[in-house]
Coordinates of C-alpha atoms in Angstrom, one line a residue:
M106 CA -10.0 23.2 -11.9
L107 CA -6.7 21.1 -11.3
D108 CA -5.5 23.0 -8.0
T109 CA -8.8 22.5 -6.5
H110 CA -8.9 18.8 -7.0
L111 CA -5.8 18.4 -6.3
D112 CA -6.0 19.9 -3.1
Q113 CA -8.8 17.5 -2.2
L114 CA -6.8 14.6 -2.9
K115 CA -4.0 15.7 -0.8
V116 CA -6.5 16.3 2.0
L117 CA -7.1 12.4 2.1
A118 CA -3.1 11.8 2.4
E119 CA -2.1 9.8 5.3
P120 CA 1.7 10.9 5.4
S121 CA 2.6 8.1 7.7
R122 CA 1.6 5.6 4.6
A123 CA 3.6 7.5 1.9
E124 CA 6.9 6.1 2.5
Q125 CA 5.5 2.5 2.7
M126 CA 3.7 2.9 -0.5
A127 CA 6.8 4.6 -2.3
A128 CA 8.6 1.4 -1.4
Y129 CA 5.7 -1.2 -2.1
H130 CA 5.4 0.0 -5.6
K131 CA 9.0 1.3 -6.2
Q132 CA 8.3 4.9 -7.0
S133 CA 10.8 7.7 -7.5
R134 CA 7.7 9.9 -8.1
E135 CA 6.0 11.8 -5.2
V136 CA 3.7 9.7 -3.4
L137 CA 1.0 11.4 -0.9
G138 CA -0.1 8.3 1.3
V139 CA -3.5 8.5 0.1
P140 CA -5.3 4.9 0.3
N141 CA -6.8 3.8 -2.5
P142 CA -10.5 3.2 -0.9
A143 CA -10.3 6.9 -0.5
T144 CA -9.0 7.7 -3.8
N145 CA -12.2 5.5 -5.2
E146 CA -14.6 7.4 -3.2
L147 CA -13.2 10.7 -4.2
T148 CA -13.0 10.0 -8.1
K149 CA -16.5 8.7 -7.8
S150 CA -17.7 11.9 -6.7
W151 CA -15.9 13.9 -9.3
R152 CA -17.6 11.4 -12.0
K153 CA -20.8 12.6 -10.7
S154 CA -20.0 16.5 -10.6
L155 CA -18.2 16.6 -13.9
N156 CA -19.3 16.2 -17.4
L157 CA -16.8 14.0 -19.8
E158 CA -15.2 17.2 -21.3
Q159 CA -14.2 18.4 -17.9
R160 CA -13.3 14.8 -16.8
V161 CA -10.9 14.4 -19.6
E162 CA -9.5 18.1 -18.9
L163 CA -9.1 17.2 -15.2
A164 CA -7.5 13.6 -15.9
S165 CA -5.1 14.9 -18.4
A166 CA -4.0 17.7 -15.7
L167 CA -3.9 15.1 -12.8
W168 CA -1.7 12.7 -15.0
G169 CA 0.6 15.5 -15.8
T170 CA 1.6 16.3 -12.3
N171 CA 3.1 12.8 -12.0
I172 CA 2.2 12.3 -8.8
F173 CA 1.4 8.7 -7.8
E174 CA -2.2 9.1 -6.4
A175 CA -2.9 11.6 -9.0
R176 CA -2.1 9.3 -12.1
I177 CA -4.6 6.8 -10.7
A178 CA -7.2 8.9 -9.9
A179 CA -6.8 10.2 -13.6
A180 CA -7.2 6.7 -14.4
K181 CA -10.6 6.2 -12.4
L182 CA -12.0 9.3 -13.6
L183 CA -12.4 7.8 -17.0
T184 CA -13.1 4.2 -16.0
Q185 CA -16.5 3.9 -17.2
A186 CA -18.2 1.4 -19.2
R187 CA -20.6 3.6 -21.2
I188 CA -19.5 7.1 -22.8
R189 CA -20.9 8.4 -25.5
E190 CA -18.6 10.0 -28.1
D191 CA -15.6 8.9 -26.1
A192 CA -12.9 9.6 -28.7
A193 CA -11.6 12.2 -26.4
A194 CA -11.2 9.8 -23.5
W195 CA -9.6 7.2 -25.6
D196 CA -7.2 9.5 -27.4
L197 CA -6.1 10.4 -23.7
L198 CA -6.2 7.2 -22.4
Q199 CA -3.9 5.8 -25.0
S200 CA -1.3 8.5 -25.0
W201 CA -0.7 7.5 -21.6
V202 CA 0.6 4.0 -22.3
P203 CA 4.2 4.9 -23.2
D204 CA 4.5 6.6 -19.7
F205 CA 3.5 3.4 -17.6
D206 CA 6.6 2.3 -15.5
S207 CA 4.7 0.8 -12.7
W208 CA 2.2 -1.8 -12.1
A209 CA -0.4 0.1 -10.0
I210 CA -0.6 2.9 -12.4
A211 CA -0.7 0.8 -15.4
D212 CA -3.5 -1.5 -13.9
H213 CA -5.6 1.2 -13.4
A214 CA -5.1 2.8 -16.7
C215 CA -5.6 -0.6 -18.3
S216 CA -8.9 -1.0 -16.3
A217 CA -9.9 2.2 -18.2
I218 CA -8.6 1.3 -21.5
S219 CA -10.6 -1.9 -21.1
K220 CA -14.0 -0.2 -21.2
R221 CA -13.1 1.9 -24.2
L222 CA -12.1 -1.4 -26.1
Q223 CA -15.1 -3.2 -25.1
A224 CA -17.2 -0.3 -26.4
M225 CA -15.2 -0.4 -29.9
P226 CA -13.4 -3.9 -30.3
D227 CA -12.0 -2.4 -33.7
R228 CA -9.6 -0.5 -31.3
L229 CA -7.7 -4.0 -30.8
D230 CA -5.7 -2.9 -34.0
T231 CA -4.2 -0.3 -32.1
V232 CA -3.4 -2.5 -29.4
E233 CA -2.0 -4.9 -31.6
A234 CA 0.7 -2.4 -32.2
W235 CA 1.5 -2.4 -28.6
T236 CA 2.8 -5.9 -28.8
Q237 CA 5.7 -5.1 -31.1
S238 CA 6.9 -1.9 -28.7
D239 CA 10.3 -1.7 -27.4
H240 CA 8.6 -0.5 -24.0
M241 CA 7.9 -3.4 -21.9
W242 CA 5.0 -2.0 -20.1
T243 CA 3.1 -1.1 -23.3
R244 CA 3.5 -4.8 -24.1
R245 CA 2.2 -5.8 -21.1
A246 CA -0.6 -3.3 -21.4
A247 CA -1.9 -5.1 -24.6
L248 CA -2.7 -8.4 -22.3
V249 CA -3.8 -6.3 -19.1
A250 CA -6.2 -4.2 -21.1
T251 CA -7.9 -7.1 -23.0
L252 CA -8.5 -9.5 -19.9
P253 CA -12.4 -8.9 -20.4
W254 CA -12.1 -11.4 -23.1
A255 CA -10.6 -14.0 -20.8
K256 CA -13.4 -13.7 -18.6
M257 CA -16.4 -13.9 -21.3
N258 CA -19.1 -16.8 -21.1
N259 CA -21.4 -17.9 -24.1
L260 CA -19.1 -15.9 -26.5
K261 CA -20.4 -14.4 -29.8
P262 CA -18.3 -15.4 -32.8
A263 CA -16.8 -12.0 -32.8
D264 CA -15.7 -12.2 -29.1
Q265 CA -14.2 -15.7 -29.7
Q266 CA -12.2 -14.2 -32.7
H267 CA -10.9 -11.2 -30.3
R268 CA -10.4 -13.9 -27.9
E269 CA -7.8 -16.0 -29.9
R270 CA -6.6 -12.9 -31.3
V271 CA -5.0 -12.0 -27.8
L272 CA -4.1 -15.7 -27.1
G273 CA -1.9 -15.6 -30.3
W274 CA -0.4 -12.2 -28.6
A275 CA 0.3 -14.1 -25.1
A276 CA 1.9 -16.9 -27.3
S277 CA 4.2 -14.7 -29.0
Y278 CA 5.2 -13.4 -25.6
V279 CA 6.4 -16.8 -24.4
P280 CA 10.0 -16.5 -25.3
D281 CA 10.0 -13.0 -23.4
R282 CA 11.6 -13.7 -20.2
N283 CA 10.6 -10.4 -18.4
W284 CA 9.1 -11.2 -15.1
F285 CA 6.1 -8.7 -15.6
I286 CA 5.2 -10.3 -19.1
Q287 CA 5.4 -13.7 -18.1
K288 CA 3.3 -12.8 -15.0
A289 CA 0.7 -11.0 -17.4
I290 CA 0.6 -14.3 -19.6
G291 CA -0.3 -16.2 -16.7
W292 CA -2.7 -13.8 -15.4
W293 CA -4.7 -14.0 -18.7
L294 CA -4.6 -17.8 -18.9
R295 CA -5.6 -18.0 -15.0
D296 CA -8.8 -15.6 -15.5
L297 CA -9.4 -18.0 -18.9
S298 CA -9.4 -21.1 -17.1
K299 CA -12.3 -20.2 -15.2
H300 CA -14.6 -19.6 -18.4
D301 CA -12.9 -21.7 -20.8
A302 CA -10.7 -24.6 -19.1
D303 CA -10.1 -26.5 -22.4
R304 CA -8.6 -23.6 -24.3
T305 CA -6.2 -22.7 -21.3
S306 CA -5.0 -26.3 -21.2
A307 CA -4.5 -26.5 -24.9
F308 CA -2.6 -23.3 -24.6
L309 CA -0.5 -24.6 -21.9
A310 CA 0.2 -28.0 -23.4
E311 CA 1.7 -26.1 -26.7
H312 CA 3.4 -23.3 -25.0
G313 CA 3.6 -24.2 -21.3
P314 CA 6.9 -25.8 -21.3
A315 CA 8.8 -22.5 -22.5
M316 CA 6.9 -20.5 -19.7
K317 CA 8.7 -19.5 -16.6
A318 CA 7.6 -21.9 -14.1
F319 CA 5.8 -19.4 -12.0
A320 CA 3.9 -18.3 -14.8
R321 CA 2.9 -21.7 -15.9
K322 CA 1.6 -22.3 -12.1
E323 CA -0.2 -19.1 -12.3
A324 CA -2.0 -20.1 -15.4
A325 CA -2.9 -23.4 -13.9
K326 CA -4.0 -22.6 -11.0
Y327 CA -8.0 -23.3 -11.2
L328 CA -7.4 -26.2 -14.0
K329 CA -8.7 -29.6 -12.0
D330 CA -6.0 -31.4 -13.5
A331 CA -3.1 -29.0 -12.8

């Protein structure tokens, strides 16, 4: 199965783009030069033609190639809101987190993870453990994968609790001076500000002075009194 699907991905490669993409994404792994819209269309067709078991098997194999676009395709294969009996998909997705080493791959995988978290919010208990990881990308994933809770309107009490839980993680990250961590805090708060400006302002009033300036500016981007 892997060879056939990998060949389909490689056919879409534009070799002239590969070097540029590798430099932009700071990749030491193989980069084929496949544009993201082409990967989107291909994985969309795969999702239609394969059952869940086959998709999990293919996603695992694609991830194992360590090819840049193959890892992104693997994540896209499992990015779906409704998956019945999704334990195998969830197990595979969380097994990838320690492998994260670049924002593009991590963000695509986190998009798939976020769907599984929304399907079963109890999984936030697993994500909370990521906030204590020595691996920066794992810590970052805890915020990126929970972005849906920053974007919700008219929250149910349970979702309000989930939002406050993640904001607690974000607050605990403020002393971390890593650029990607600070960027993730700013990103989460920026998205939250579109739906709950008061809560965003309260967070910034308490924690903003300790945040890096660029992250604070990102968080306040859509606040009227910024």
